[in-house]
CSV table of C-alpha atoms and ligand atoms in Angstrom, one decimal:
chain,number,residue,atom,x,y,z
A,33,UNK,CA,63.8,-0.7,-1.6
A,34,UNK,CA,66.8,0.2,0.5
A,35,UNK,CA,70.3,-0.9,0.3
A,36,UNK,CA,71.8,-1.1,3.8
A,37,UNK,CA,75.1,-0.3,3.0
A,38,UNK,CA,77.8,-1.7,5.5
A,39,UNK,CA,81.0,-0.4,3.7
A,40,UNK,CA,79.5,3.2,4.4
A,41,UNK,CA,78.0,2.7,7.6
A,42,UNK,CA,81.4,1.0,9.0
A,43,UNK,CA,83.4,4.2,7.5
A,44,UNK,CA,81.5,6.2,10.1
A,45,UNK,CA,81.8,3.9,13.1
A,46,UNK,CA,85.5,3.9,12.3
A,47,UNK,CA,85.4,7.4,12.0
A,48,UNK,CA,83.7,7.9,15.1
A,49,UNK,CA,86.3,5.6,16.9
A,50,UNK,CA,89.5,7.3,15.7
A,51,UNK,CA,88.0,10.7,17.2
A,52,UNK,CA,87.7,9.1,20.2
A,53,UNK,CA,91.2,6.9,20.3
A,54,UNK,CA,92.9,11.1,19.6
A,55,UNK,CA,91.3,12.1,22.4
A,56,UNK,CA,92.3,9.5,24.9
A,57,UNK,CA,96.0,9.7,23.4
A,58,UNK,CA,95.8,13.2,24.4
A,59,UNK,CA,94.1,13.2,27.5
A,60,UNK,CA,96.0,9.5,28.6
A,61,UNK,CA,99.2,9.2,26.6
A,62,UNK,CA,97.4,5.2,25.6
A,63,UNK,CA,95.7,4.0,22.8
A,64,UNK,CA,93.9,0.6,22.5
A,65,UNK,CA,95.9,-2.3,20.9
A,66,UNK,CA,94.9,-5.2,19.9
A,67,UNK,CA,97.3,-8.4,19.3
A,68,UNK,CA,96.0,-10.8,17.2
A,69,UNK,CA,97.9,-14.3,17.1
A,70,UNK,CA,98.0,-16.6,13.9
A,71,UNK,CA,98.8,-20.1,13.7
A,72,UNK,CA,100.4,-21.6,10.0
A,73,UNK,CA,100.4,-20.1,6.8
A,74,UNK,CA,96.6,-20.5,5.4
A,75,UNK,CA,96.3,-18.0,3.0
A,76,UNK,CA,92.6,-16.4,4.0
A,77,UNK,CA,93.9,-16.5,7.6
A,78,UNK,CA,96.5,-14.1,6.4
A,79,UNK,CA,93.8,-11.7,4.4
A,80,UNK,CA,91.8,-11.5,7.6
A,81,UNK,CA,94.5,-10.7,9.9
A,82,UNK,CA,96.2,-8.5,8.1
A,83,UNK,CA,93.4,-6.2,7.1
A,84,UNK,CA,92.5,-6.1,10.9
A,85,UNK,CA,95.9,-5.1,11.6
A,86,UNK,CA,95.8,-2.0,8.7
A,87,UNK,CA,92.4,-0.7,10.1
A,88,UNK,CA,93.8,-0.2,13.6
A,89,UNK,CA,96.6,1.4,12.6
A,90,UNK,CA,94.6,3.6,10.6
A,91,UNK,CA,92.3,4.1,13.6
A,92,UNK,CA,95.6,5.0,15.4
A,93,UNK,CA,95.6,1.9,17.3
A,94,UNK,CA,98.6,-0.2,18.5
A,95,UNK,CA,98.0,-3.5,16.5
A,96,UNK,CA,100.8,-6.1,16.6
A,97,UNK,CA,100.2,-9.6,14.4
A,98,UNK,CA,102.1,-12.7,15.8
A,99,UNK,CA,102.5,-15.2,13.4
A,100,UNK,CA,103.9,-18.7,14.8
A,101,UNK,CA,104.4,-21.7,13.0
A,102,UNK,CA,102.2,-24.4,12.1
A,103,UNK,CA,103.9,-26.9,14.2
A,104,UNK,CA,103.6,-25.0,17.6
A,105,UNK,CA,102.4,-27.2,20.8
A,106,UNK,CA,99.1,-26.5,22.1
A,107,UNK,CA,101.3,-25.6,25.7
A,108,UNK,CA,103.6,-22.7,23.7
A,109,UNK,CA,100.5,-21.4,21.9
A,110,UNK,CA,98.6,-21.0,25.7
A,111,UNK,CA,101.7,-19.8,27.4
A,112,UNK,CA,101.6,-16.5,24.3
A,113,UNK,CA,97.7,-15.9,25.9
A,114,UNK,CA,98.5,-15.5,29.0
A,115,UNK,CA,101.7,-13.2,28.1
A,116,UNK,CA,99.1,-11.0,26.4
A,117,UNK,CA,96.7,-11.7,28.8
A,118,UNK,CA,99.4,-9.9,31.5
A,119,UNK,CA,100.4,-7.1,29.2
A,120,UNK,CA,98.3,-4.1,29.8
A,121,UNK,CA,98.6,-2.0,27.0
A,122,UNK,CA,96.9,-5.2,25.2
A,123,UNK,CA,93.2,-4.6,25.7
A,124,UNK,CA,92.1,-6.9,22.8
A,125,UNK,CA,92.9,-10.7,22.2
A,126,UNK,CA,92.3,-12.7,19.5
A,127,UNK,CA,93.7,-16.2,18.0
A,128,UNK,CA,92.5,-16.4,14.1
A,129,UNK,CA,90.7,-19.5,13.5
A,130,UNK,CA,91.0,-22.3,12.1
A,131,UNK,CA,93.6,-23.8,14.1
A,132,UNK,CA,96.0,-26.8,13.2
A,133,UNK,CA,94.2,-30.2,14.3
A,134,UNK,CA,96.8,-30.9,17.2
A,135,UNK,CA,95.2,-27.9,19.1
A,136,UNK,CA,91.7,-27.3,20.5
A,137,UNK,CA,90.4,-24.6,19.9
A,138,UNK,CA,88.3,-24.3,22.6
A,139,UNK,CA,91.0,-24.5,24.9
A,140,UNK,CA,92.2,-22.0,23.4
A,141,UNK,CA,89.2,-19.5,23.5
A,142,UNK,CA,88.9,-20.3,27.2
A,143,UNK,CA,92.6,-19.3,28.0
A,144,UNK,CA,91.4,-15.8,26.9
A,145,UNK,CA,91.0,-13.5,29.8
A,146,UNK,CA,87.2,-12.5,29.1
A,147,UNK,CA,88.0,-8.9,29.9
A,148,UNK,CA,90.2,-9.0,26.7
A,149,UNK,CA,88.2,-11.0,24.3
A,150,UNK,CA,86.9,-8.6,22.0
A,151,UNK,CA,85.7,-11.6,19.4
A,152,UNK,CA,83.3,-12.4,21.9
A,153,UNK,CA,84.0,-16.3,21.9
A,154,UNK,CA,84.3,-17.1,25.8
A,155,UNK,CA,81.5,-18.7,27.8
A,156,UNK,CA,81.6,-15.9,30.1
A,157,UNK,CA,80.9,-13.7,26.9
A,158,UNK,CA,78.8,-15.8,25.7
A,159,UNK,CA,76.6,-16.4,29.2
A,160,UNK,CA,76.3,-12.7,29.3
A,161,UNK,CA,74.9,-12.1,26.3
A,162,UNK,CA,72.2,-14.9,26.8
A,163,UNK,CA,71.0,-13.7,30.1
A,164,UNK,CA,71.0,-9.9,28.7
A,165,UNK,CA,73.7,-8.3,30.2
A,166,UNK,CA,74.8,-6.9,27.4
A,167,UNK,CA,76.9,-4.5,28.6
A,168,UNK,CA,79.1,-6.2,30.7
A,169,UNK,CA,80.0,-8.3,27.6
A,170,UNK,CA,81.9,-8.4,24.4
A,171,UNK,CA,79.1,-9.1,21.7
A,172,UNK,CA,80.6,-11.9,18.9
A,173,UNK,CA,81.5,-9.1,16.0
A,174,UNK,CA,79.1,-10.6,13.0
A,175,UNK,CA,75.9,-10.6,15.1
A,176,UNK,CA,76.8,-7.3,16.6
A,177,UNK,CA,77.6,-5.7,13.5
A,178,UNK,CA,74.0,-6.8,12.2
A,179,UNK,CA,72.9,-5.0,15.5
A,180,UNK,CA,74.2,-1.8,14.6
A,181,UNK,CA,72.9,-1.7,10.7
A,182,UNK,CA,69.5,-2.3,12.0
A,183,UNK,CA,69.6,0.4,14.7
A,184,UNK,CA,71.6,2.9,12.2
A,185,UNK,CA,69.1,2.7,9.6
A,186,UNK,CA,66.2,2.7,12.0
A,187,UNK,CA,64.7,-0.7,11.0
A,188,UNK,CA,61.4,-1.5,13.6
A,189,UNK,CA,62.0,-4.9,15.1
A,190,UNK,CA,59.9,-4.8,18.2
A,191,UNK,CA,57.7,-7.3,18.0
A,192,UNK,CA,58.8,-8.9,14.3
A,193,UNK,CA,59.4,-12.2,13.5
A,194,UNK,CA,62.8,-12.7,13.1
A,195,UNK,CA,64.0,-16.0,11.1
A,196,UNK,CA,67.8,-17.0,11.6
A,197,UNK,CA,68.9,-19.6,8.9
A,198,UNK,CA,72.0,-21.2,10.0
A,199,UNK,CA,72.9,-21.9,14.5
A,200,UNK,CA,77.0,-21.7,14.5
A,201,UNK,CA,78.5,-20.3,17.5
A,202,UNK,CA,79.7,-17.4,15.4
A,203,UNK,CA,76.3,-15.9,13.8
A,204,UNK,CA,73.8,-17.5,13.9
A,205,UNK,CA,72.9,-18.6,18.0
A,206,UNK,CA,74.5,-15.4,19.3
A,207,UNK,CA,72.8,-13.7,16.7
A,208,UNK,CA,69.5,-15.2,17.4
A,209,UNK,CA,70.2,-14.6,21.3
A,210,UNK,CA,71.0,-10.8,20.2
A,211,UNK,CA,67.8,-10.6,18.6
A,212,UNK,CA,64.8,-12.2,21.3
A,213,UNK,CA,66.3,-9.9,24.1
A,214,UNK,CA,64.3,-7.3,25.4
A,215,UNK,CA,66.2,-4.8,27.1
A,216,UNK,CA,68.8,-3.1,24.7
A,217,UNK,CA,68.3,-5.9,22.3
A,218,UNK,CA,65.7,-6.3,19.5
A,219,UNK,CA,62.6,-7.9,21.1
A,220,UNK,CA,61.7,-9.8,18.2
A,221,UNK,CA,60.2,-13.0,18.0
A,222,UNK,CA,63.0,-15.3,16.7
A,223,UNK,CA,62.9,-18.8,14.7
A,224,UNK,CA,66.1,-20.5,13.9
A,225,UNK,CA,66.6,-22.5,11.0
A,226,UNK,CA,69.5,-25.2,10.2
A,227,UNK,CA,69.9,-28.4,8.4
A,228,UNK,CA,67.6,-30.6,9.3
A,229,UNK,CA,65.1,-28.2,9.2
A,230,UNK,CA,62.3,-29.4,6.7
A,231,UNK,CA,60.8,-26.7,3.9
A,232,UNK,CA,62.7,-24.1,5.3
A,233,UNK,CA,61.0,-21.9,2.7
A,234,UNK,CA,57.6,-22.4,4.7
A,235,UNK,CA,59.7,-20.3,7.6
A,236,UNK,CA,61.9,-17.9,5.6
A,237,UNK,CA,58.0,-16.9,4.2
A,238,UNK,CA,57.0,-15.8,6.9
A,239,UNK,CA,60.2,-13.6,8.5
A,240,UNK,CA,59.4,-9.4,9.0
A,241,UNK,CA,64.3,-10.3,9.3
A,242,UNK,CA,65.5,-12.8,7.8
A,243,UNK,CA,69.0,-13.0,8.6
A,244,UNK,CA,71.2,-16.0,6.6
A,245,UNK,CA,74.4,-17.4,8.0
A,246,UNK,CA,74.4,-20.7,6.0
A,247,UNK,CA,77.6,-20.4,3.9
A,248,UNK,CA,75.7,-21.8,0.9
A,249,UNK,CA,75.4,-19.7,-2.1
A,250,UNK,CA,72.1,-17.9,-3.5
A,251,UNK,CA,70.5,-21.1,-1.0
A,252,UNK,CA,67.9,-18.4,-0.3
A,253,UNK,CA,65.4,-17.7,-3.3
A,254,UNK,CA,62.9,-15.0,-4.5
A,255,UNK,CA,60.1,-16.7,-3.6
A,256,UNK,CA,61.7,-17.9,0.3
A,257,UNK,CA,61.6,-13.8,0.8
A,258,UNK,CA,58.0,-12.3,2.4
A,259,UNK,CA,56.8,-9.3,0.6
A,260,UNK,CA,58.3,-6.2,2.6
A,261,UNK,CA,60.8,-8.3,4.7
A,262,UNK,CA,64.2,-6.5,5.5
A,263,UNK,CA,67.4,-9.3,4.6
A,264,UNK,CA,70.5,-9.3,5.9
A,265,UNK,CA,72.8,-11.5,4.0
A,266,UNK,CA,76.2,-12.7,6.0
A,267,UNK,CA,77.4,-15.3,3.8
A,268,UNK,CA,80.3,-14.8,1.7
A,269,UNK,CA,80.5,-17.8,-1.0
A,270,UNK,CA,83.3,-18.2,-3.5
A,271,UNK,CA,82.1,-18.5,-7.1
A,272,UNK,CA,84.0,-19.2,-10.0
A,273,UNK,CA,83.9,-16.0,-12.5
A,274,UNK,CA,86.6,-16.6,-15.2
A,275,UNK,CA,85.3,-12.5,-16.1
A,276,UNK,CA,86.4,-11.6,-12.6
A,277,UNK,CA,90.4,-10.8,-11.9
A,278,UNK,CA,90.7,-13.1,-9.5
A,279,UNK,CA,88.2,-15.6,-11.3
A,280,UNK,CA,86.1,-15.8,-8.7
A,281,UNK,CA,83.7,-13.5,-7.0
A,282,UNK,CA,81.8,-13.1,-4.0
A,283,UNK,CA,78.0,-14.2,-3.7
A,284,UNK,CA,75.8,-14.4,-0.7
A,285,UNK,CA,73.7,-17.0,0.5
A,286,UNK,CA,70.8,-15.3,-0.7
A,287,UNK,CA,70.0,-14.7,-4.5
A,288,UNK,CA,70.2,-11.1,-4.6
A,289,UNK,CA,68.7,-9.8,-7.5
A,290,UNK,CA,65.7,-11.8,-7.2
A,291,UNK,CA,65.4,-11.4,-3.0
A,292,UNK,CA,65.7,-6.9,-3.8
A,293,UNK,CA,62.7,-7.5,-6.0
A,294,UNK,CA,60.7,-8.5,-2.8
A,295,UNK,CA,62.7,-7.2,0.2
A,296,UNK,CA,61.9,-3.9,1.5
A,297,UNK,CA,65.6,-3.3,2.5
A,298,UNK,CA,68.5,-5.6,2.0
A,299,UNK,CA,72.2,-5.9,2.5
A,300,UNK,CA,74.7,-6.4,-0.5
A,301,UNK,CA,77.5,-9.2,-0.6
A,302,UNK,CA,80.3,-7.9,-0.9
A,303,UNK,CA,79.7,-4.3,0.9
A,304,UNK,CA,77.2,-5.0,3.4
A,305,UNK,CA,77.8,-7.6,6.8
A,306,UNK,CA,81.6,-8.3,5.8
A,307,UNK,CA,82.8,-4.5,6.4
A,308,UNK,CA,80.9,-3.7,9.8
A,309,UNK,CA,82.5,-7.2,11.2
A,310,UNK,CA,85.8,-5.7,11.3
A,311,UNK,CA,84.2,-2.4,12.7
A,312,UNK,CA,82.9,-3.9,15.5
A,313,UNK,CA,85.9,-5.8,16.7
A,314,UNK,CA,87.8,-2.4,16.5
A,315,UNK,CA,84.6,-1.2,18.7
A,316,UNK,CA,85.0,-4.1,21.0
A,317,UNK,CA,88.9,-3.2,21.2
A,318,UNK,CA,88.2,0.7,22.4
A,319,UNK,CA,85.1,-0.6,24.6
A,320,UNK,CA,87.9,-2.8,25.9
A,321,UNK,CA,90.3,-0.1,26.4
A,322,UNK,CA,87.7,2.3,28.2
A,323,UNK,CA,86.8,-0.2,30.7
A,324,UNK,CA,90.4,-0.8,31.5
A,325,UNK,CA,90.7,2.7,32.4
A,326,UNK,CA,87.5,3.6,33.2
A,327,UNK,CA,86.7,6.0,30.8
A,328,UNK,CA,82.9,5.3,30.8
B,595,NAP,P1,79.0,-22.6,9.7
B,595,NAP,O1,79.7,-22.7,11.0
B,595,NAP,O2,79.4,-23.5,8.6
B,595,NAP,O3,77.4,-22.7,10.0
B,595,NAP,C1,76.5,-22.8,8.9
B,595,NAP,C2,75.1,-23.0,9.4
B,595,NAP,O4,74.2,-23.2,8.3
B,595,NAP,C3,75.0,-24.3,10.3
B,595,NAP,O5,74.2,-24.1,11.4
B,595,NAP,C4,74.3,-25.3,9.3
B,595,NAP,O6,73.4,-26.2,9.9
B,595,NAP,C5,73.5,-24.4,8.4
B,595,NAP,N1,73.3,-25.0,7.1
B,595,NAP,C6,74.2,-25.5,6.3
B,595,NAP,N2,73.6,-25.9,5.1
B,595,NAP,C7,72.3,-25.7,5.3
B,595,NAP,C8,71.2,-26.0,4.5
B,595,NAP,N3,71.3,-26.5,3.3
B,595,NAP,N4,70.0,-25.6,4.9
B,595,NAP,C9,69.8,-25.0,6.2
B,595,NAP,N5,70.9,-24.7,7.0
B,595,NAP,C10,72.1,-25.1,6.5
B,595,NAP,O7,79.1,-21.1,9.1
B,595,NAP,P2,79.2,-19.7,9.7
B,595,NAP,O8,80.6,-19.5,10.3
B,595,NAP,O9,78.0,-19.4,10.6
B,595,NAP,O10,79.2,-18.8,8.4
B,595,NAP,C11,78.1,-18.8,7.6
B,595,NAP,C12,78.4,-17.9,6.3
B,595,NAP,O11,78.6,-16.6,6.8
B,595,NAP,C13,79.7,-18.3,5.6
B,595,NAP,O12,79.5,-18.0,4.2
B,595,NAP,C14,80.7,-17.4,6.1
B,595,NAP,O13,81.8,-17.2,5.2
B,595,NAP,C15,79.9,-16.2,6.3
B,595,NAP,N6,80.5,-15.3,7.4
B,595,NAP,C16,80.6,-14.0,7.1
B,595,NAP,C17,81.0,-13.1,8.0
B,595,NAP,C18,81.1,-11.7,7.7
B,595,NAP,O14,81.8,-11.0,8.4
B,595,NAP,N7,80.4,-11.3,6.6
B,595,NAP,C19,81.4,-13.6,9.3
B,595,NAP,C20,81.3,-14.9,9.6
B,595,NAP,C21,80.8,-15.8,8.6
B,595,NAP,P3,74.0,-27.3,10.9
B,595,NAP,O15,74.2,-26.6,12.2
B,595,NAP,O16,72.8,-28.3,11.0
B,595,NAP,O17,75.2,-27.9,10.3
């Protein structure tokens, strides 16, 4: 049984990334930068933003965080896109979600120029990735982060039966488009499970992948796993541990220690999905950057 270990594999993407941001600050004077914009004060907002902020800057990125208040009109927040959208030594745009209730957020996700949205949110992102042009597009970070610990760990999904549980915008549909493509994508055969799908057990059972994106904790048991199958494990679920500093801890939506007992490989919650999301965004910012000046 294999542990696909995220937190290790993302260290060497990053790695790999910061070689190449020296050499184009050498060889160009620029680095990418990403400006991410956050709306309020919700506290996990804040986590996220921040820690996306420290790994570019580690990377040698620019990063720049712009915090505006809770109260700001839909008109201000659209006007601060389009600044960044005009500012070319921003190659990477994103607005942290969720969004106060006055403004909509998809609005807001189609105001992003698509050559800057490295979360992969806008229908022109989105389009491309459906029809297989995948690289022409910015690939949503979760599902592209799964990509890359199944190629990095050489996992054979030609012709396996992939089984998505969960269809958000997010992870699981781009993930599922990710994974039936043929050219440069997995060419698997892909079933996608959600809530008012009956016995989804009688699916999971029979998945070579089985990929959960639920936000449900441990909602995938031992005996939901095939024999063999390789599980990737994206949910990241709260549970009280009054052991645990914080007193909580971090479970998946699969029941780890009886899914390893079955699985053939399998990702770990925390260390495993969480870590390469970040990686890839900081991918999608330098893929950004190269196309800007065409470097590739
Ligand atoms: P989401 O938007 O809430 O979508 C959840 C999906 O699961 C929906 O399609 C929903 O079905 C389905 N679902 C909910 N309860 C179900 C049940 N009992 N049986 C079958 N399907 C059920 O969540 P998300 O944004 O995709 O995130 C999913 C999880 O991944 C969360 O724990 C989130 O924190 C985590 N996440 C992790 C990362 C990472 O980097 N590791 C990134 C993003 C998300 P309906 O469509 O029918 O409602």
């Amino acid at each position: 049984m294999q542990i696909l270990d995220g937190k290790k594999l993302s260290l060497e993407i990053k790695e790999e990334i910061k070689t190449k941001v020296s050499e184009y600050k050498s060889k160009l004077g620029k680095v990418p930068g990403l400006s991410v914009i956050i709306v309020g004060e919700d506290p996990a907002s804040q986590v996220y933003v921040r820690s996306k902020a420290k790994t570019c800057n580690e990377i040698g990125m620019n990063s720049e965080v712009i915090e505006l208040p809770e109260s700001v009109s839909q008109q201000d927040l659209l006007k601060k896109v389009e600044d960044l959208n005009n500012n070319p030594d921003v190659h990477g745009i994103l607005v942290q979600q969720p969004l106060p209730k006055h403004i909509d957020e998809f609005a807001v996700t189609l105001a992003i120029a698509p050559e800057k949205d490295v979360d992969g949110f806008h229908p022109e992102n989105v389009g491309r990735l459906v029809i297989g042009r995948l690289e022409e597009c910015f690939l949503s970070c979760t599902p592209y982060g799964i990509i890359e610990i199944l190629k990095r760990y050489n996992i054979s999904t030609k012709g396996k039966h992939c089984v998505i549980v969960g269809r958000s915008n997010i992870v699981g549909k781009p993930m599922a488009n990710l994974m039936v493509q043929k050219l440069d994508g997995m060419n698997c055969t892909v079933t996608v499970c959600h809530s008012a799908t009956p016995d989804i057990g009688s699916h999971t059972q029979n998945a070579d992948i089985l990929i959960a994106a639920i936000g449900k904790a441990k909602l995938i048991t031992g005996d939901m796993v095939k024999p063999g199958a390789v599980v990737i494990d994206v949910g990241m679920n709260r549970v009280e541990d009054p052991s645990a500093k914080r007193g909580y801890r971090l479970v998946g939506d699969v029941d780890y220690d009886a899914a390893r007992e079955k699985a053939s490989a399998i990702t770990p919650v925390p260390g495993g999905v969480g870590p390469m999301t970040i990686a890839m965004l900081i991918s999608n910012t330098l893929k950004s950057f190269e196309r800007a000046h065409q470097t590739v």
